[in-house]
Amino acid sequence: MSAATFRRSAALRLYLINPSNPLVSIVRVKESRWNRYRVWKPLSLMVLAGLTPPEWEIRIVDENLGIPDYAAMPRPHLVGITAFTSQANRAYELASYFQRMGVPVVMGGIHATMCLDEVSERVESVVTGEAEPVWAQVLSDARHDALKCRYDGGFAEIEKVPPARHDLLAGGYAFGAIQTTRGCPMNCTFCSVPVFNGARYRQRPIPDVVRELQLIREKHVLIVDDNLIGTRPEHIARAKDLFRAMAEANLRKEWVAQATVNFGDDEELLTLAAKAGCRGVFIGFESPAPEGLLEIGKKLNLVKGRDFGTSVDRIKRHKILVVGSFIIGLDHDEPGIGKQIADVASQYGLDNLNTMFLTPLPGTRLWKQMKSEGRIALNRFPEDWKYYTLTFPVARYKQLSLDAILEEMLSCDRNFYSMPRILRRVWSNLWGRREPLIALVGNLSYRSNLRLNRKAYADFKCQHATLCSSGG
Ligand code: B12
Ligand code: SF4
């Protein structure tokens, strides 16, 4: 499309698209109605929209809510696509569809940053890193038919991030979304965050966060920060100030967030969080064994004398639900690890358990290590990226064959989400007057995915056999 065409059009039409990946079970709303409560808004696109000047008419398409009939939609002047690694294949399909129409496509986000060469071959322009420093320039260049192949946003000055356009994706979601910090100093081997957002923990000004929360229509909000409370005393002090400001603003929001286990160390922090509306926290426990934690560099969980059960109990006493995350497939993991995780998670008193396969995501330390050891089993890229959802074992694991690791995962979920254990958890929530309904919905949502996972694993095994036998 030429610059002249751009100028002649009354409005500049921009589509921002979040591609679907049908292999991600939590977005399969039709197959499991409980998943409706776990579809989250693509905040990246709402942030981009917030950075877009008013002459652009923006439409955000979240394919997780259904794929629209693009042919019936007005032709856009520019398309922006976001993608995690697992969404890359669908992103490329979309890119080639719009390119066939002569519409320029810009891709950004974590996959574009980690796999720049691959993405550059498939779209006009790639934005690596955070978009804030460069997005206005991208749009201006697009208007003048002068898009560059690459823009690098690096790390944005987080004090200058404008509010996201929360008005653009109204309805269809159980939760709104907001971000208050970026970056993490912990450097766990499997995690993309330190590479993508940097090791410096950057914090948005508290008044900006409170103002943005006031723009969110949903009563329930996901705070997407990788660690809302941080790791150092000054981070915790800032979290306390944030919670105080949220309570004072009387936002009437209920929110969930991610934090490290030190969330349970500070009674004042917990009291303030609960007062500010915290109803649930997602904590990475990762491994039941110190050797496992050492292997992946999760140092914070190795603090001497830490009793995870006590930390979880302290959090739950503030009527905050605790979802714990573990990984299967560490070099230390032996047969039996699935049941061991389920038992440990029950002992800690977790309300929900989210167990993932150890996955070498591009750009991480784990990726480099597994690649050098020839342990990346599914390596026909880009096709195989669709399996990089953390819900498929894409690598070769030291002590667990493909069949064994799949069985461990099923055993973990079967044990933790057995009906007697679910009822025990719901009863304990009822007893502690802690949102028994949310606990029940959360547990049933995970349980309903057991059936889906069994089928997905059977399909995956067939695929795996074909891919690996043909040299993959
Ligand atoms: C919230 C979150 C989720 C939510 C919501 C996702 C959503 N719809 O947005 C849920 C729970 C659904 C989720 C699911 C998954 N997630 Co997730 N998630 C996150 C988290 C914590 C925050 C993402 C976020 O909203 N950030 C805030 C926005 C503003 O930042 P941003 O997305 O980076 O966008 C900026 C730039 O990237 C750039 N940008 C992004 N897109 C575009 C597009 C264009 C055109 C341009 C120009 C720029 C641009 O500009 C933005 C502003 O600076 C990140 C960790 C992280 N810090 O990134 C993990 C993370 C993105 N998730 C990850 C993974 C692996 C997954 C899953 C595959 C597995 C899982 N079970 O968790 C699924 C897959 C979902 C899917 N649909 O395919 C990995 C991705 C790694 C990778 N290489 O792909 C991350 C990095 C976590 C990690 N520890 O490694 N996730
Ligand atoms: S897993 Fe959590 S603590 Fe570890 S580097 Fe990633 S964000 Fe930081």
Coordinates of C-alpha atoms in Angstrom, one line a residue, residues 106 124-126 137-138 141-142 146-151:
V106 CA 4.6 -5.5 12.0
E124 CA 7.9 -6.4 6.8
S125 CA 9.0 -5.1 10.2
V126 CA 9.9 -6.5 13.6
Q137 CA 8.1 6.0 15.1
V138 CA 6.8 2.7 13.6
D141 CA 7.1 5.4 9.2
A142 CA 4.1 3.2 8.2
A146 CA 8.9 3.9 5.0
L147 CA 8.7 1.0 7.5
K148 CA 12.1 -0.2 8.6
C149 CA 12.9 -3.9 8.9
R150 CA 13.7 -3.6 12.5
Y151 CA 13.0 -1.3 15.5

